[in-house]
Amino acid sequence: MAAPIRDSSRKLRPVPEMEPVQDGRRIVRAGLALIALFFGVFGVWLVLAPLSGAVIATGFVKVASERKTVQHLEGGIVKEILVRNGDQVKMGQPLILMAEVQISAAVEVLRQQLDGELAKASRLRAEASRQPAITFPPELLARQKDAKVAVSLRSEQAQFDARRRLIESQVNLLNTQGKQVEEEIRGLLSQVRSAEEFISLTNEELKMNQALHEKNFVAYPRILGLKRDLAQKDEKRGEYLSLIAQGKQKSSEISIRIGTLTDSQVREATDLLKESERSIADLREKLRPAEDALQRLSIDAPLAGEVVGLKVFTAGGVIAPREPLMDIVPLDAPLVVEGRVQVQDISQVKIGGRAEVQLTAFKQRTTPMVDAVVTYVSADRLTEAGGGGQLPGPYYVIQAKVDPAELRKLGTDARIGTDIKLAPGMPVTVFIKTRERPAIMYLIEPVTDVLRRAFRES
């Protein structure tokens, strides 16, 4: 038996009408329009918006004139240390005193030798030029109150006087001998004149007697006696003339001996003076470094500044030659920022370029960057092992000067809460601005660089 069919039309609900298809398309078009607008605006921004690039250099703050390392040329024993780390010193202020025993003794010996040679050279110069007195150099006269200098002066003066008296006595003796010879010559000349007069008179007498002999008034023996007297007197006259010649020769020899005596003294003094002057030059060459070493017994500050990195702490200790003892950081010298730039970025760094410095020693969130100007770029790349946050391998060194007005401005900024003051050694990061380029170039250039290197035959 068939079941009765129920009327279910009363239980069916009406189906709601569907939205038109056009409404869905409108939404899609709106979405596409928004996307196109976004990419359009983004594309215009990429093409037109200028972006500034920057080369990043890590570095630190340093003194523009460099910190000065204090050393000692010869080294030696430390007598006293006068400074400590952090002390502020003036230029020329003693820092360390060195023991002076050996150097002082060497300087004293050389100085005494030099004083003696100077006094000796003055005496020899006076003897060589036949001066009546010694003219000592001003450097000795200025110290003539010094007992050792006074002894040298008196010794040379006494030797000069003694040698002068000796020469004078020898010359006087020779002059006396010369005068005696001259007196003898004068006596002999008188004898010669007397003999000649006798000969003249005897000749007249002989003539008269010969005339009388011819008349037989005078005997011949008388004539022979007169001739004998003439011969004897003529012989005597010859002896006198010979003695006169000998006397003149002796007088000449005495004059020559006087000249030789004085000339030999001059030659001897001249030769000794040359040796003395060579000795003086040698002693001065030896004394100069010794006196320099004596002055360096006090290690003085080369400039005004603050002592850092002191390495000597023990009085009586030994320091090696040229060993670094401490550094002095100048107080008044300007500070600069020094950083290292990678070699591939150096083409974008120029002297006079603008830069921004980030003081990483302060809170980066509250400390803004400060403006700076690039003042130095190394002429060639340097190579050093990396460390301490520095670039490994080759790099270029740059320096930038921070505007002091920028620091004063930061110091008054209430957000920072502390005064901003640069100090040597403070770490920084330098952003060196490069040329402005559209944003799209930052996307295209890596691709063009790759394409430029691609498709190259190896």
Coordinates of C-alpha atoms in Angstrom, one line a residue:
M1 CA 0.0 0.0 0.0
A2 CA 1.4 3.2 -1.1
A3 CA 2.3 5.8 1.4
P4 CA 0.6 9.2 1.1
I5 CA 2.7 12.0 -0.3
R6 CA 3.3 14.8 2.1
D7 CA 3.0 18.3 1.0
S8 CA 6.4 19.9 1.8
S9 CA 6.0 23.0 -0.1
R10 CA 5.1 24.8 3.0
K11 CA 8.4 23.9 4.7
L12 CA 10.7 25.3 1.9
R13 CA 12.2 28.8 2.4
P14 CA 12.9 31.2 -0.4
V15 CA 16.5 31.2 -1.7
P16 CA 18.2 34.7 -1.5
E17 CA 19.1 36.3 -4.8
M18 CA 22.9 36.1 -5.8
E19 CA 25.0 39.4 -6.3
P20 CA 25.6 40.3 -9.8
V21 CA 28.9 39.2 -11.4
Q22 CA 29.7 42.8 -12.2
D23 CA 30.2 43.6 -8.5
G24 CA 33.0 41.0 -8.2
R25 CA 34.7 42.4 -11.2
R26 CA 34.6 45.9 -9.8
I27 CA 36.4 44.8 -6.6
V28 CA 39.1 43.1 -8.7
R29 CA 39.6 46.2 -10.8
A30 CA 39.8 48.3 -7.6
G31 CA 42.5 46.0 -6.2
L32 CA 44.4 46.0 -9.4
A33 CA 44.2 49.8 -9.5
L34 CA 45.5 50.0 -6.0
I35 CA 48.4 47.7 -6.9
A36 CA 49.2 49.6 -10.0
L37 CA 49.0 52.9 -8.1
F38 CA 51.4 51.5 -5.5
F39 CA 53.9 50.3 -8.1
G40 CA 53.5 53.5 -10.1
V41 CA 54.2 55.7 -7.1
F42 CA 57.0 53.4 -6.1
G43 CA 58.5 53.5 -9.6
V44 CA 58.3 57.2 -9.7
W45 CA 60.0 57.3 -6.3
L46 CA 62.7 55.0 -7.6
V47 CA 63.3 57.1 -10.6
L48 CA 63.0 60.6 -9.1
A49 CA 63.8 60.3 -5.4
P50 CA 67.5 61.2 -4.7
L51 CA 69.3 59.2 -2.1
S52 CA 72.6 60.0 -0.6
G53 CA 75.1 57.2 -0.3
A54 CA 77.9 57.0 2.3
V55 CA 81.2 55.3 2.7
I56 CA 81.5 53.9 6.3
A57 CA 84.8 54.1 8.1
T58 CA 85.4 52.9 11.6
G59 CA 88.0 54.8 13.6
F60 CA 88.8 56.8 16.7
V61 CA 89.5 60.3 17.9
K62 CA 93.2 61.3 18.0
V63 CA 95.3 64.4 18.5
A64 CA 96.0 66.2 15.2
S65 CA 99.7 66.6 16.0
E66 CA 100.1 63.0 17.2
R67 CA 101.1 62.0 20.8
K68 CA 104.8 62.3 21.4
T69 CA 106.8 59.3 22.6
V70 CA 109.6 60.2 25.1
Q71 CA 112.8 58.2 24.7
H72 CA 116.4 58.4 25.8
L73 CA 119.2 58.2 23.3
E74 CA 121.9 56.3 25.3
G75 CA 119.9 54.7 28.1
G76 CA 121.3 54.2 31.5
I77 CA 120.3 54.1 35.2
V78 CA 117.2 55.9 36.4
K79 CA 118.0 58.2 39.3
E80 CA 114.5 59.7 39.9
I81 CA 111.0 59.6 38.4
L82 CA 109.3 63.0 38.6
V83 CA 105.9 62.3 37.0
R84 CA 103.1 59.8 37.0
N85 CA 100.3 58.9 34.6
G86 CA 97.8 61.7 34.2
D87 CA 100.2 64.5 35.3
Q88 CA 100.0 67.6 33.1
V89 CA 103.5 68.9 32.2
K90 CA 104.9 72.0 30.6
M91 CA 107.3 72.0 27.7
G92 CA 110.9 71.5 29.0
Q93 CA 109.7 70.2 32.4
P94 CA 112.0 67.4 33.7
L95 CA 110.3 64.0 33.6
I96 CA 113.0 61.6 34.6
L97 CA 116.5 62.2 36.0
M98 CA 119.3 59.8 35.0
A99 CA 122.4 58.8 37.0
E100 CA 125.4 60.9 36.0
V101 CA 128.5 59.3 37.5
Q102 CA 130.3 58.1 34.3
I103 CA 129.2 60.9 32.0
S104 CA 130.1 63.7 34.4
A105 CA 133.6 62.2 34.9
A106 CA 134.1 61.8 31.2
V107 CA 133.0 65.4 30.5
E108 CA 135.2 66.8 33.3
V109 CA 138.3 65.0 31.9
L110 CA 137.6 66.1 28.4
R111 CA 137.0 69.7 29.5
Q112 CA 140.2 69.8 31.5
Q113 CA 142.1 68.5 28.5
L114 CA 140.5 71.1 26.2
D115 CA 141.2 73.9 28.6
G116 CA 144.9 72.9 28.8
E117 CA 145.1 72.7 25.0
L118 CA 143.5 76.1 24.5
A119 CA 145.9 77.7 26.9
K120 CA 148.8 75.9 25.2
A121 CA 147.7 77.0 21.8
S122 CA 147.4 80.6 23.0
R123 CA 151.1 80.4 24.2
L124 CA 152.3 78.8 21.0
R125 CA 150.4 81.4 18.9
A126 CA 152.1 84.2 20.8
E127 CA 155.5 82.6 20.3
A128 CA 154.9 81.9 16.6
S129 CA 154.0 85.5 16.0
R130 CA 156.7 86.9 18.4
Q131 CA 154.1 88.7 20.5
P132 CA 155.2 90.2 23.8
A133 CA 152.3 88.7 25.7
I134 CA 149.8 85.8 25.5
T135 CA 146.2 86.6 24.4
F136 CA 144.0 83.9 26.0
P137 CA 140.6 83.1 24.4
P138 CA 137.5 84.5 26.0
E139 CA 136.1 81.1 26.9
L140 CA 139.1 80.6 29.3
L141 CA 139.1 84.2 30.6
A142 CA 135.4 83.8 31.5
R143 CA 136.3 80.9 33.7
Q144 CA 139.6 82.0 35.0
K145 CA 138.2 82.0 38.6
D146 CA 137.9 78.2 38.2
A147 CA 141.0 76.8 40.0
K148 CA 141.8 74.3 37.3
V149 CA 141.5 76.9 34.6
A150 CA 143.6 79.3 36.6
V151 CA 146.3 76.7 37.0
S152 CA 146.4 76.1 33.2
L153 CA 146.7 79.8 32.5
R154 CA 149.4 80.4 35.1
S155 CA 151.4 77.3 33.8
E156 CA 151.3 78.5 30.2
Q157 CA 152.2 82.1 31.2
A158 CA 155.1 80.9 33.2
Q159 CA 156.4 78.7 30.4
F160 CA 156.0 81.5 27.9
D161 CA 158.0 83.9 30.2
A162 CA 160.7 81.2 30.8
R163 CA 161.1 80.5 27.1
R164 CA 161.2 84.2 26.3
R165 CA 163.8 84.8 29.0
L166 CA 165.9 81.9 27.7
I167 CA 165.8 83.2 24.1
E168 CA 166.6 86.7 25.3
S169 CA 169.5 85.5 27.3
Q170 CA 170.9 83.5 24.4
V171 CA 170.4 86.4 22.1
N172 CA 172.1 88.8 24.6
L173 CA 175.0 86.4 24.9
L174 CA 175.5 86.3 21.2
N175 CA 175.1 90.0 20.9
T176 CA 177.8 90.4 23.6
Q177 CA 180.1 88.1 21.6
G178 CA 179.3 90.1 18.5
K179 CA 180.3 93.3 20.2
Q180 CA 183.5 91.8 21.5
V181 CA 184.4 90.7 17.9
E182 CA 183.6 94.2 16.7
E183 CA 185.9 95.6 19.3
E184 CA 188.6 93.2 18.3
I185 CA 188.1 94.2 14.6
R186 CA 188.4 97.9 15.5
G187 CA 191.6 97.2 17.4
L188 CA 193.0 95.2 14.5
L189 CA 192.1 98.0 12.1
S190 CA 194.0 100.4 14.3
Q191 CA 197.0 98.0 14.2
V192 CA 196.7 97.8 10.4
R193 CA 196.7 101.6 10.1
S194 CA 199.7 101.9 12.4
A195 CA 201.6 99.2 10.4
E196 CA 200.7 100.9 7.1
E197 CA 201.9 104.3 8.5
F198 CA 205.2 102.6 9.7
I199 CA 205.6 101.0 6.3
S200 CA 205.1 104.3 4.6
L201 CA 207.6 106.1 6.8
T202 CA 210.1 103.3 6.5
N203 CA 209.8 103.3 2.7
E204 CA 210.7 107.1 2.7
E205 CA 213.6 106.4 5.0
L206 CA 214.8 103.6 2.8
K207 CA 214.7 105.8 -0.2
M208 CA 216.7 108.5 1.5
N209 CA 219.3 106.0 2.8
Q210 CA 219.6 104.4 -0.6
A211 CA 220.5 107.8 -2.0
L212 CA 223.0 108.4 0.7
H213 CA 224.4 104.9 0.2
E214 CA 225.0 105.7 -3.5
K215 CA 227.1 108.7 -2.3
N216 CA 228.8 106.4 0.3
F217 CA 227.4 108.3 3.2
V218 CA 225.4 105.3 4.6
A219 CA 226.6 101.8 5.0
Y220 CA 224.7 99.0 3.2
P221 CA 223.8 97.1 6.4
R222 CA 221.7 100.1 7.3
I223 CA 219.7 99.6 4.1
L224 CA 219.3 95.9 4.8
G225 CA 218.0 96.7 8.3
L226 CA 215.3 99.0 6.9
K227 CA 214.2 96.4 4.3
R228 CA 214.0 93.8 7.1
D229 CA 211.9 96.1 9.2
L230 CA 209.6 96.7 6.2
A231 CA 209.2 93.0 5.6
Q232 CA 208.4 92.3 9.2
K233 CA 205.9 95.1 9.5
D234 CA 204.2 94.1 6.2
E235 CA 203.9 90.5 7.6
K236 CA 202.3 91.9 10.7
R237 CA 199.9 94.0 8.6
G238 CA 198.9 90.8 6.8
E239 CA 198.3 89.0 10.1
Y240 CA 196.1 91.9 11.2
L241 CA 194.1 91.8 8.0
S242 CA 193.6 88.1 8.3
L243 CA 192.4 88.5 11.9
I244 CA 190.0 91.2 10.8
A245 CA 188.6 88.9 8.1
Q246 CA 188.2 86.2 10.7
G247 CA 186.5 88.6 13.0
K248 CA 184.1 89.7 10.3
Q249 CA 183.2 86.1 9.6
K250 CA 182.7 85.4 13.2
S251 CA 180.4 88.5 13.5
S252 CA 178.4 87.2 10.5
E253 CA 178.1 83.8 12.1
I254 CA 176.9 85.4 15.4
S255 CA 174.2 87.3 13.5
I256 CA 173.2 84.2 11.7
R257 CA 173.0 82.3 15.0
I258 CA 170.8 85.0 16.4
G259 CA 168.4 84.8 13.5
T260 CA 168.5 81.0 13.5
L261 CA 167.7 81.0 17.2
T262 CA 164.6 83.2 16.9
D263 CA 163.5 81.5 13.6
S264 CA 163.9 78.0 15.1
Q265 CA 161.7 79.1 18.0
V266 CA 159.0 80.4 15.6
R267 CA 159.2 77.2 13.5
E268 CA 159.0 75.0 16.6
A269 CA 156.1 77.0 18.0
T270 CA 154.3 76.9 14.6
D271 CA 154.6 73.1 14.3
L272 CA 153.5 72.6 17.9
L273 CA 150.6 75.0 17.3
K274 CA 149.3 72.9 14.4
E275 CA 149.4 69.8 16.5
S276 CA 147.7 71.6 19.4
E277 CA 144.9 72.9 17.1
R278 CA 144.3 69.3 15.8
S279 CA 144.1 68.2 19.4
I280 CA 141.6 71.0 20.2
A281 CA 139.4 69.9 17.2
D282 CA 139.5 66.3 18.3
L283 CA 138.7 67.2 21.9
R284 CA 135.8 69.4 20.8
E285 CA 134.4 66.5 18.7
K286 CA 134.6 64.2 21.7
L287 CA 133.3 66.8 24.2
R288 CA 130.2 67.8 22.2
P289 CA 128.4 64.4 22.4
A290 CA 129.6 64.0 26.0
E291 CA 128.0 67.4 27.0
D292 CA 124.9 66.5 25.0
A293 CA 124.7 63.2 27.0
L294 CA 125.2 65.2 30.2
Q295 CA 122.3 67.5 29.3
R296 CA 120.2 64.5 28.4
L297 CA 120.6 63.2 32.0
S298 CA 117.4 65.2 32.5
I299 CA 114.7 63.8 30.3
D300 CA 112.5 66.8 29.6
A301 CA 109.0 67.1 28.1
P302 CA 109.1 67.9 24.4
L303 CA 105.8 69.7 24.6
A304 CA 103.1 70.7 27.0
G305 CA 100.5 67.9 27.6
E306 CA 99.4 65.0 29.7
V307 CA 101.5 62.0 30.6
V308 CA 100.1 58.6 29.5
G309 CA 101.6 55.2 29.1
L310 CA 104.4 55.6 31.6
K311 CA 106.6 52.5 31.5
V312 CA 109.3 53.4 34.1
F313 CA 108.4 53.0 37.7
T314 CA 111.6 52.0 39.6
A315 CA 114.4 54.4 40.6
G316 CA 117.7 52.7 40.1
G317 CA 116.3 50.6 37.2
V318 CA 118.0 50.4 33.8
I319 CA 116.5 51.6 30.6
A320 CA 117.7 50.5 27.2
P321 CA 118.8 53.0 24.5
R322 CA 115.8 54.5 22.6
E323 CA 113.4 52.6 24.8
P324 CA 109.9 54.2 24.9
L325 CA 109.5 55.6 28.4
M326 CA 106.1 57.4 28.1
D327 CA 103.8 59.3 25.8
I328 CA 102.6 62.9 26.1
V329 CA 99.3 63.8 24.7
P330 CA 99.2 67.5 23.7
L331 CA 96.5 69.5 25.6
D332 CA 96.0 72.4 23.3
A333 CA 96.3 70.6 20.0
P334 CA 93.1 70.1 18.0
L335 CA 91.4 66.7 17.8
V336 CA 90.6 64.9 14.6
V337 CA 88.7 61.8 13.7
E338 CA 90.8 59.1 12.0
G339 CA 89.2 56.1 10.2
R340 CA 90.0 53.4 7.7
V341 CA 88.3 53.1 4.4
Q342 CA 88.1 50.0 2.2
V343 CA 90.2 50.2 -0.9
Q344 CA 87.2 49.7 -3.2
D345 CA 85.5 52.8 -1.7
I346 CA 88.4 55.2 -1.9
S347 CA 87.3 56.7 -5.3
Q348 CA 84.3 58.2 -3.5
V349 CA 86.3 59.9 -0.8
K350 CA 87.7 63.3 -1.5
I351 CA 89.3 66.0 0.7
G352 CA 86.7 68.6 1.6
G353 CA 83.9 66.1 1.4
R354 CA 81.1 66.2 3.9
A355 CA 80.8 63.5 6.6
E356 CA 78.8 62.6 9.6
V357 CA 80.4 61.2 12.8
Q358 CA 78.6 58.9 15.1
L359 CA 80.1 59.0 18.6
T360 CA 79.8 55.3 19.5
A361 CA 81.1 55.9 23.0
F362 CA 77.8 57.6 23.9
K363 CA 74.3 56.2 23.7
Q364 CA 73.5 56.0 20.0
R365 CA 69.8 56.3 20.7
T366 CA 70.0 59.7 22.2
T367 CA 73.2 61.1 20.7
P368 CA 72.7 62.4 17.1
M369 CA 75.5 62.5 14.5
V370 CA 77.7 65.5 14.2
D371 CA 78.9 67.1 11.0
A372 CA 82.5 66.9 9.9
V373 CA 84.7 67.6 6.9
V374 CA 87.3 65.3 5.4
T375 CA 90.7 66.9 5.8
Y376 CA 93.1 64.1 4.8
V377 CA 93.2 61.0 2.6
S378 CA 96.3 58.9 2.5
A379 CA 98.2 58.9 -0.8
D380 CA 98.6 55.2 -0.9
R381 CA 97.0 52.2 0.7
L382 CA 98.3 50.7 3.9
T383 CA 98.4 47.1 5.1
E384 CA 98.0 45.9 8.7
A385 CA 96.6 42.9 10.4
G386 CA 93.0 43.6 11.6
G387 CA 92.2 43.9 15.2
G388 CA 90.3 46.0 17.7
G389 CA 87.5 46.6 15.3
Q390 CA 89.8 47.8 12.5
L391 CA 89.7 46.7 8.9
P392 CA 91.9 43.7 8.1
G393 CA 94.0 43.8 5.0
P394 CA 94.7 46.9 2.9
Y395 CA 93.0 50.1 3.6
Y396 CA 93.2 53.9 3.2
V397 CA 93.5 56.3 6.2
I398 CA 91.2 59.3 6.3
Q399 CA 90.9 62.1 8.8
A400 CA 87.9 64.4 9.4
K401 CA 87.6 67.5 11.5
V402 CA 84.5 67.9 13.6
D403 CA 82.9 71.3 13.8
P404 CA 83.3 72.5 17.5
A405 CA 79.9 74.3 17.2
E406 CA 78.3 70.9 16.6
L407 CA 79.8 69.6 19.9
R408 CA 78.7 72.6 21.8
K409 CA 75.2 72.2 20.4
L410 CA 75.1 68.6 21.5
G411 CA 76.3 69.6 25.0
T412 CA 73.2 71.7 25.5
D413 CA 70.8 69.1 24.3
A414 CA 68.7 68.0 27.2
R415 CA 68.0 64.6 25.7
I416 CA 71.6 63.5 26.1
G417 CA 72.0 64.3 29.7
T418 CA 75.8 64.7 29.7
D419 CA 78.3 67.0 28.1
I420 CA 79.7 65.8 24.8
K421 CA 83.4 66.2 24.8
L422 CA 85.9 64.5 22.4
A423 CA 88.8 62.7 24.0
P424 CA 91.8 61.0 22.3
G425 CA 91.1 57.3 21.7
M426 CA 87.3 57.6 21.7
P427 CA 85.8 55.2 19.1
V428 CA 83.7 56.7 16.3
T429 CA 82.0 55.6 13.0
V430 CA 82.4 58.0 10.1
F431 CA 79.8 58.2 7.4
I432 CA 81.4 59.9 4.4
K433 CA 78.7 61.3 2.1
T434 CA 78.9 60.4 -1.6
R435 CA 77.0 61.8 -4.6
E436 CA 73.2 61.7 -4.6
R437 CA 71.7 59.1 -7.0
P438 CA 68.1 57.9 -7.8
A439 CA 67.0 55.0 -5.7
I440 CA 66.6 52.8 -8.8
M441 CA 70.4 53.1 -9.5
Y442 CA 71.0 51.2 -6.2
L443 CA 69.0 48.3 -7.7
I444 CA 70.4 48.5 -11.3
E445 CA 74.1 49.1 -10.6
P446 CA 74.7 45.7 -9.0
V447 CA 73.1 44.0 -12.0
T448 CA 75.1 46.1 -14.5
D449 CA 78.3 45.4 -12.6
V450 CA 77.6 41.7 -12.8
L451 CA 76.8 42.0 -16.5
R452 CA 79.9 44.0 -17.1
R453 CA 82.0 41.2 -15.8
A454 CA 79.9 38.4 -17.4
F455 CA 80.4 37.1 -21.0
R456 CA 84.2 37.7 -20.8
E457 CA 86.4 35.2 -22.5
S458 CA 88.8 33.7 -20.0

